[in-house]
Amino acid sequence: MGGKVSVRQRLLRWALDLLRFPTVTGREELCAPYLAEELGKLGLSVAEQPVLGAGANILASRGEGGPWIVTHLDVYPPFDHPDPFQPRLEGDLLVGRGAVDAKGQIAALLSALAETEEPVQVALVVDEEELGRGSESLEVPEGVEGAVVLEPTNLGIAVAEAGSVGLEVLVRGKPAHGTTPWRGESAIERAFSLYQRLLSAPFMAHRHPLFSKGAWVNLGRIEGGYDTMVVPPHCRMEMDLGFAPGLSAAEVIRQTEEAMAEAERIFVTDAWEPWETDPTERVVRALARAQGEILGKEPRFVGMPSWTDAANIVRKGVPAVVFGAGDLGVAHTWHEAVSLMELEVLAEVLAAFIRLWPRV
């Protein structure tokens, strides 16, 4: 029992230390010296990789080859969060900006590295919450045959990731005095009407066995008009469209433009294709076996609804999975939290995964 307590205390120390660094995108360097020192203490060789316009990735290695474990250093902006970088414990929950996305994952990784001695490659990347330039800049380490990207999946093994399209939509109306709205045409009302049409587009009916919803839309921001005494002449919507494998970004964009053809302008701000990894790949087999050893049950395969650095890794030709502790749904919120018990399980699974890799 004493060893178990020691492992938890060490994991908790790493997590609390990391959560105190205000590493919003662009300020990842604040925690770089700390992590370089901790990785060095664990016997890994550590280097920085400059990323044009985005700081530097932290690369660490032990030996040659082995699995590639990747996650990100930056956290989502706190906006008007009252106390984002003062982490706290609420029973078993670690609470704070980055607790689940992805500082807690890094703490679990450090714990796994402390318990193993086999070869492993590690990349802690910058800019994940914005443009993904950190993982885009990575070079595949020699001998690597698979990658695990640490993100919250409730310990499910994500062998597929949704694609996404970011949109900015401008809608025009006709101004009139606010007490005679029938003399004008509200751009806000038109925007809502176009949004409802988008929800009825054919791609919204898409389904996939690993995604409870095959496609979805988040209307993240809408603004328009001047005052209650003016019928709004303009409206702008920002939204993110997600879709499971089986659809292409080009097809989703085509259907969106068709559904919202009456908009003044539609800007595509971002577009990513979905991906899937064959369950027979070494990285899937090794992680599934490690999870089975630790949890004593069959692995649970899931789909990842959010973009992750795995998208860039798959583009480089490396089979990847997304895996980690905690619930994605609480990331980016005021009460971002993760269970310490689940982080401990993650650390144990990652350690088993590193040990098993040479024999799978």
mmCIF file of C-alpha atoms in Angstrom, residues 18-21 23-24 75-81 83-87 95-103 330-337:
data_model
loop_
_atom_site.group_PDB
_atom_site.id
_atom_site.type_symbol
_atom_site.label_atom_id
_atom_site.label_comp_id
_atom_site.label_asym_id
_atom_site.label_seq_id
_atom_site.Cartn_x
_atom_site.Cartn_y
_atom_site.Cartn_z
ATOM 1 C CA LEU A 18 1.759 21.656 -14.366
ATOM 2 C CA LEU A 19 -1.681 23.165 -13.786
ATOM 3 C CA ARG A 20 -0.156 26.242 -12.157
ATOM 4 C CA PHE A 21 1.620 27.228 -15.377
ATOM 5 C CA THR A 23 0.313 27.960 -20.682
ATOM 6 C CA VAL A 24 -2.358 29.277 -23.013
ATOM 7 C CA VAL A 75 -4.408 24.914 -22.677
ATOM 8 C CA TYR A 76 -7.596 26.485 -23.946
ATOM 9 C CA PRO A 77 -7.948 30.218 -23.114
ATOM 10 C CA PRO A 78 -9.711 30.745 -19.768
ATOM 11 C CA PHE A 79 -11.645 33.818 -21.005
ATOM 12 C CA ASP A 80 -13.563 35.043 -17.919
ATOM 13 C CA HIS A 81 -12.811 31.985 -15.771
ATOM 14 C CA ASP A 83 -9.370 31.320 -11.117
ATOM 15 C CA PRO A 84 -8.093 29.146 -13.972
ATOM 16 C CA PHE A 85 -4.537 28.451 -12.810
ATOM 17 C CA GLN A 86 -5.133 27.752 -9.110
ATOM 18 C CA PRO A 87 -5.794 23.994 -9.174
ATOM 19 C CA VAL A 95 -9.917 20.723 -10.944
ATOM 20 C CA GLY A 96 -8.321 23.485 -13.030
ATOM 21 C CA ARG A 97 -7.680 24.681 -16.573
ATOM 22 C CA GLY A 98 -5.861 21.869 -18.354
ATOM 23 C CA ALA A 99 -6.719 19.190 -15.767
ATOM 24 C CA VAL A 100 -8.097 16.882 -18.436
ATOM 25 C CA ASP A 101 -6.874 18.701 -21.568
ATOM 26 C CA ALA A 102 -4.052 17.755 -21.287
ATOM 27 C CA LYS A 103 -1.899 18.466 -18.186
ATOM 28 C CA VAL A 330 -15.762 19.023 -19.344
ATOM 29 C CA ALA A 331 -12.690 20.333 -21.187
ATOM 30 C CA HIS A 332 -12.760 24.086 -22.000
ATOM 31 C CA THR A 333 -15.290 24.675 -19.187
ATOM 32 C CA TRP A 334 -15.140 26.485 -15.829
ATOM 33 C CA HIS A 335 -15.183 23.148 -14.031
ATOM 34 C CA GLU A 336 -12.580 21.254 -16.045
ATOM 35 C CA ALA A 337 -11.707 18.221 -13.931
#
